mmCIF file of C-alpha atoms and ligand atoms in Angstrom:
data_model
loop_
_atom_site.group_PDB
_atom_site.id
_atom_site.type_symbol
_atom_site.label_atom_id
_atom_site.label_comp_id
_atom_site.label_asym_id
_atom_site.label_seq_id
_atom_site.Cartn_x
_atom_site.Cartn_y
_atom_site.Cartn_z
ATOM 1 C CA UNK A 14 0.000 0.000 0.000
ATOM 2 C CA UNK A 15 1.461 3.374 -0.955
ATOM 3 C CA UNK A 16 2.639 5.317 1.912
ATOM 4 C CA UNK A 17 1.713 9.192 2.373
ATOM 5 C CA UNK A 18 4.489 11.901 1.767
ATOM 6 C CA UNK A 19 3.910 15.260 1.959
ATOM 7 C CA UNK A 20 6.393 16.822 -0.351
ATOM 8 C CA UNK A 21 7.607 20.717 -0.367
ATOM 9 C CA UNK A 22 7.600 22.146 -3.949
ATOM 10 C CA UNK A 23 9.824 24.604 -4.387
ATOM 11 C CA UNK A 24 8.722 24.381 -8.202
ATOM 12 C CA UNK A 25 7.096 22.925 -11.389
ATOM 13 C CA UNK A 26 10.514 21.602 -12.952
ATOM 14 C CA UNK A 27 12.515 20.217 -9.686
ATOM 15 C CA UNK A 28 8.537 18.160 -9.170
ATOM 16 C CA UNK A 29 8.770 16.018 -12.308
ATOM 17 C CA UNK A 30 11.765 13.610 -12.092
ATOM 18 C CA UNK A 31 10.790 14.267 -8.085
ATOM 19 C CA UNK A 32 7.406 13.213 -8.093
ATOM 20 C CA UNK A 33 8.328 10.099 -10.679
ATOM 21 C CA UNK A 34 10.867 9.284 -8.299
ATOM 22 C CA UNK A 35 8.725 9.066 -5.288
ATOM 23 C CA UNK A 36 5.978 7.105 -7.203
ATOM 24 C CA UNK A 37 8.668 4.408 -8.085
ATOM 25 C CA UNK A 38 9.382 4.497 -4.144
ATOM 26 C CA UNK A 39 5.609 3.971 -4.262
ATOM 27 C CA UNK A 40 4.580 7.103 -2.098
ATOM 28 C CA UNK A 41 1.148 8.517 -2.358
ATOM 29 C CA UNK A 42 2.332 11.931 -3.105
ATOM 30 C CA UNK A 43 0.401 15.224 -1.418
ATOM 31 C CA UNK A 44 2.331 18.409 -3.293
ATOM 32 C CA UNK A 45 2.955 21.635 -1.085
ATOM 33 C CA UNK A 46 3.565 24.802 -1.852
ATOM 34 C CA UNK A 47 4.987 26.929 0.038
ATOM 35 C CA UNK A 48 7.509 29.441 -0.664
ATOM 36 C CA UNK A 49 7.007 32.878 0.935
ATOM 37 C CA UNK A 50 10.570 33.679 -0.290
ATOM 38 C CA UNK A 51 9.992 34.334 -3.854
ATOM 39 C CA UNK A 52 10.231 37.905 -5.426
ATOM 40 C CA UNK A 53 8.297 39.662 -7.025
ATOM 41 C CA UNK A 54 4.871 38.601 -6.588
ATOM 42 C CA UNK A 55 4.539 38.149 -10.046
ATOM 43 C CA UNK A 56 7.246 35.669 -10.723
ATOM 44 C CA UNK A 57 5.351 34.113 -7.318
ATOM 45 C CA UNK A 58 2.254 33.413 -9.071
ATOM 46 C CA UNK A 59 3.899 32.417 -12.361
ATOM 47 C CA UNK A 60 6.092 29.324 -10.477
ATOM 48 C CA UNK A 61 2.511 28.463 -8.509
ATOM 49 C CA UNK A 62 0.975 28.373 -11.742
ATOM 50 C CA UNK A 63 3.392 25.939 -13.326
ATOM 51 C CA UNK A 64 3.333 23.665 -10.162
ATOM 52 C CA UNK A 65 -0.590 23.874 -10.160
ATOM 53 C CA UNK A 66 -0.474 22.793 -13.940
ATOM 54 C CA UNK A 67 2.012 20.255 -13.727
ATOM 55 C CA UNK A 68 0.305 18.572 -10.655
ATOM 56 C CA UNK A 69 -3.092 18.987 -12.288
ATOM 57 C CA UNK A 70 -1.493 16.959 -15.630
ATOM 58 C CA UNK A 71 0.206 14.303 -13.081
ATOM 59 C CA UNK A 72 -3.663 14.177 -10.808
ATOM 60 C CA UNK A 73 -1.988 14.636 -7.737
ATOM 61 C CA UNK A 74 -3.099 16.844 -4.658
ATOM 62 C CA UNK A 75 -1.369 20.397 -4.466
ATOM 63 C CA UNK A 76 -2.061 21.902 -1.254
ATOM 64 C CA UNK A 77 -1.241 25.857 -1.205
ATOM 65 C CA UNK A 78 0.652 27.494 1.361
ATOM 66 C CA UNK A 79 0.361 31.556 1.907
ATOM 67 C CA UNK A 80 2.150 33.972 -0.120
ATOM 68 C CA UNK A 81 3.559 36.362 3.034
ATOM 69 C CA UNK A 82 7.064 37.692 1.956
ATOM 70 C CA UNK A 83 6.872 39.805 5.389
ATOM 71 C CA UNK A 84 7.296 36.068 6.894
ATOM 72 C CA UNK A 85 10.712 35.395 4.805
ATOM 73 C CA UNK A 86 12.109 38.605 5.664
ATOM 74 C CA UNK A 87 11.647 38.384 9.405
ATOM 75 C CA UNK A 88 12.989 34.453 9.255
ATOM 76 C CA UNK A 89 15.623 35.666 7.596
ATOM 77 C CA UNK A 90 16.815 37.264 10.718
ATOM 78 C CA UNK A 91 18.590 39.904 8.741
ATOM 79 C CA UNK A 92 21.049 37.958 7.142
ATOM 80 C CA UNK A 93 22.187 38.719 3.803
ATOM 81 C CA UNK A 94 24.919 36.531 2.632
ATOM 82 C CA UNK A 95 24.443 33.789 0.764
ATOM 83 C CA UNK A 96 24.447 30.426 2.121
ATOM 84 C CA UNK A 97 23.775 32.162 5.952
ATOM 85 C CA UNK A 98 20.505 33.273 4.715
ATOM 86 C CA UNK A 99 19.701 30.273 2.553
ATOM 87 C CA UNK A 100 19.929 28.503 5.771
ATOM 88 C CA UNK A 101 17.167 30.350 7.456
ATOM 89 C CA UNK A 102 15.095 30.305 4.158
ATOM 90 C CA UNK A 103 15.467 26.316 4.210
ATOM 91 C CA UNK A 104 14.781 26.750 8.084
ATOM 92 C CA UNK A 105 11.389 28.540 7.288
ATOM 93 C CA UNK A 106 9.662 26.421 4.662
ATOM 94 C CA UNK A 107 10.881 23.195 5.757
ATOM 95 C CA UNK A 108 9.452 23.931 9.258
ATOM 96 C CA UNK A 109 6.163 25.353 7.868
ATOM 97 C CA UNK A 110 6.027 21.569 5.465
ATOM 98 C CA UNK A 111 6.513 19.582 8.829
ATOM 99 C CA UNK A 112 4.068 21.344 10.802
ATOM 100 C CA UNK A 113 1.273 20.939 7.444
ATOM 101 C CA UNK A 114 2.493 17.438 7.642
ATOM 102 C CA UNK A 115 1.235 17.165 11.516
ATOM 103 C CA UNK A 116 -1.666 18.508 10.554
ATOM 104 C CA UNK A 117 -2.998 16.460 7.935
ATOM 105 C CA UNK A 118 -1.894 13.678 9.416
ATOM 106 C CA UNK A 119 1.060 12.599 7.175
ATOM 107 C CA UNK A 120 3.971 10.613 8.766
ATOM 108 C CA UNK A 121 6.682 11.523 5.875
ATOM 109 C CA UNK A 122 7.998 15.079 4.491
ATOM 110 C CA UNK A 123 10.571 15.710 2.351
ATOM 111 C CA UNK A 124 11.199 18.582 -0.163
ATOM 112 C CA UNK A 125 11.762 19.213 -4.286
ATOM 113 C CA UNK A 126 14.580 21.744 -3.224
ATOM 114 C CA UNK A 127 16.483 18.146 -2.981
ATOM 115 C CA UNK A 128 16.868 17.704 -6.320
ATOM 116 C CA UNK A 129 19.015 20.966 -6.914
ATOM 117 C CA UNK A 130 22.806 21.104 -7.674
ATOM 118 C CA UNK A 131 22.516 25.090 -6.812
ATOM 119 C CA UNK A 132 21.104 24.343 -2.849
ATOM 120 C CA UNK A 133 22.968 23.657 -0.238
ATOM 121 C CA UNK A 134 22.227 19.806 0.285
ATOM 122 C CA UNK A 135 24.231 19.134 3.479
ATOM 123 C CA UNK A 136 22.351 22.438 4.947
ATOM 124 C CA UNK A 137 18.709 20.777 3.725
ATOM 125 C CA UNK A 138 19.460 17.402 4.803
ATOM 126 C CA UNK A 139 20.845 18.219 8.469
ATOM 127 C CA UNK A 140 17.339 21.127 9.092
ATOM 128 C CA UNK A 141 15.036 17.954 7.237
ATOM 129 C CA UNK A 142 15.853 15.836 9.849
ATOM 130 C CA UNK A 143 16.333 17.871 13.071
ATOM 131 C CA UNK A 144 12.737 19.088 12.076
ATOM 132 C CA UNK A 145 11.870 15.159 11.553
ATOM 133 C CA UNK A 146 13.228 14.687 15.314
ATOM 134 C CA UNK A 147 11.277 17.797 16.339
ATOM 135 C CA UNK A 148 7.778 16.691 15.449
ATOM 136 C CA UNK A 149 8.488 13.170 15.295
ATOM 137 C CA UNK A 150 8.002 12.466 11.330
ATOM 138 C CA UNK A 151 10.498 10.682 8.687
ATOM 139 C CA UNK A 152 12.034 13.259 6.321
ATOM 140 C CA UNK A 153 12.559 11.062 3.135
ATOM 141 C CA UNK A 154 15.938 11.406 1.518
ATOM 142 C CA UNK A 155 18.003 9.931 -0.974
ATOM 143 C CA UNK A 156 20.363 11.831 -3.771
ATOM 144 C CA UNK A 157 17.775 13.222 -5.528
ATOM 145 C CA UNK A 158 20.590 15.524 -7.283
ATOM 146 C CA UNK A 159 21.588 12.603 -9.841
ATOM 147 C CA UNK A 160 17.682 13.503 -11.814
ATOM 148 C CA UNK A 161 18.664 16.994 -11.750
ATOM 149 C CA UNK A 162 19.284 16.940 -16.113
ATOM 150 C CA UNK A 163 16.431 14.874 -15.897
ATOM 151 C CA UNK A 164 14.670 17.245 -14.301
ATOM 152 C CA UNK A 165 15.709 20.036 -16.641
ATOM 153 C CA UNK A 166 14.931 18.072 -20.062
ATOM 154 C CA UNK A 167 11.802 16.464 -18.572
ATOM 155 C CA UNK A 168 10.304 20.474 -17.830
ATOM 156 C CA UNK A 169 11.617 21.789 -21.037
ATOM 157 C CA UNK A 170 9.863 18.605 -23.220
ATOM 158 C CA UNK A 171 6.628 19.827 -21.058
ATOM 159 C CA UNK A 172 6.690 23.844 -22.165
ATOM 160 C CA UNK A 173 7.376 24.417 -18.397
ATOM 161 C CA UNK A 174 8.216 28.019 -17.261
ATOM 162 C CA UNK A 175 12.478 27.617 -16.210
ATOM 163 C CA UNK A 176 13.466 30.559 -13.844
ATOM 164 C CA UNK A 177 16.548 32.544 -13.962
ATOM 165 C CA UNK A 178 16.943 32.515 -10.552
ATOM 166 C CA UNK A 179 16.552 30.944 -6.797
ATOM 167 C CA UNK A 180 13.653 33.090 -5.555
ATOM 168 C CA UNK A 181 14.512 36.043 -3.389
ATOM 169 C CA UNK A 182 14.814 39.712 -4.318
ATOM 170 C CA UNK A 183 19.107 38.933 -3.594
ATOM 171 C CA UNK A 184 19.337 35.911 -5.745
ATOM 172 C CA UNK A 185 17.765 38.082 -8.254
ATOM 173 C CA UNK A 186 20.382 40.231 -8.296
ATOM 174 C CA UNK A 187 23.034 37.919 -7.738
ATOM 175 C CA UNK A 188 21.978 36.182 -10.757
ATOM 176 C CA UNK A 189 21.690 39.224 -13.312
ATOM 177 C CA UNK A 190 24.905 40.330 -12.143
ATOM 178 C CA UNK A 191 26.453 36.732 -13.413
ATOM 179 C CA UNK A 192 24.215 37.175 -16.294
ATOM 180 C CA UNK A 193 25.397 40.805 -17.563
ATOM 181 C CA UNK A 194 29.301 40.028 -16.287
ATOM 182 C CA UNK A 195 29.400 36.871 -18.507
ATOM 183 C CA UNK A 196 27.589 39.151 -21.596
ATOM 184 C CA UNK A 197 30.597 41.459 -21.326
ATOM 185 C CA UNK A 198 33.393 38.172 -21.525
HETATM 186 S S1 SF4 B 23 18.955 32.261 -2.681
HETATM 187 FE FE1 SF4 B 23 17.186 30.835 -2.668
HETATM 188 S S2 SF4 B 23 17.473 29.542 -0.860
HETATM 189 FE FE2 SF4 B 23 18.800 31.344 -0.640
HETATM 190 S S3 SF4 B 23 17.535 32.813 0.540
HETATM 191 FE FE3 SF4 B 23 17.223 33.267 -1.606
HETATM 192 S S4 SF4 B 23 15.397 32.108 -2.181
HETATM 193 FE FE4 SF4 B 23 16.136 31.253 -0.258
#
């Protein structure tokens, strides 16, 4: 019998080799959204809308968190840096997916942000399963990273929407810095 996961989405592409994954693992996937930490609102809604669609296509449940970015900034606890304040963002929506969990009455958690070569994976893994410990619940794991290219060709093949960058207003930045440095090369 398939066993319940409730699974963070951090976005339409990282959920396809994710959720394929999972269903060979033969988990009864619930999708969640939640990711207060994305900027602007607009690119927000555009991500949602490509997780809704893709979970629609796959008939799976999407539950949908709140779009707050006042509660990113204040978990953020002023950190700026990257990597320091990754660590808090991780913190945040990781915690909000374990308490959902506890409330609908799911035993196992685990997140799409584990598929990415970009996150911090030792970071995710070691706040997954302090959490786990916390509210007694399994946090699933496994290297997700390997289905990463998978990932990537398996969105593009779909029409998906691919973002430029991580989510918040700094990794914007970050990113079109990169972007217009390696346009002047
Ligand atoms: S770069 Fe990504 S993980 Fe790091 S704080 Fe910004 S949105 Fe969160």
């Amino acid at each position: 019998m398939p066993k319940k996961i409730l699974t963070h989405v951090c976005c339409g592409p990282c959920a396809t080799y994710f959720t394929k994954r999972l269903r060979e693992k033969n988990f009864e996937i619930v999708g969640y959204y939640f990711n207060p930490n994305i900027y602007p609102r607009e690119e927000y809604y555009q991500r949602l809308l490509t997780a809704r669609t893709f979970f629609q296509n796959e008939q799976l449940m999407l539950v949908e968190g709140k779009y707050d970015p006042a509660t990113h900034a204040k978990a953020l606890k002023g950190e700026t840096l990257f990597g320091k304040r990754c660590r808090e963002c991780y913190r945040l929506r990781l915690q909000q997916t374990a308490l959902k969990a506890v409330e609908l009455g799911i035993f196992s958690f685990t997140t799409t942000l584990l598929i990415s070569p970009y996150q911090n994976q030792i970071a995710l893994r070691e706040i997954g399963r302090r959490l786990a410990r916390k509210y007694h619940l399994l946090f699933y794991e496994e290297d997700f990273v390997k289905g990463y290219k998978e990932s990537r060709k398996m969105a593009r093949e779909q029409g998906m929407y691919l973002q430029k960058y991580c989510g918040c207003g700094y990794s914007q930045e970050e990113s079109a810095k990169i972007r217009s440095c390696s346009g002047n090369l």
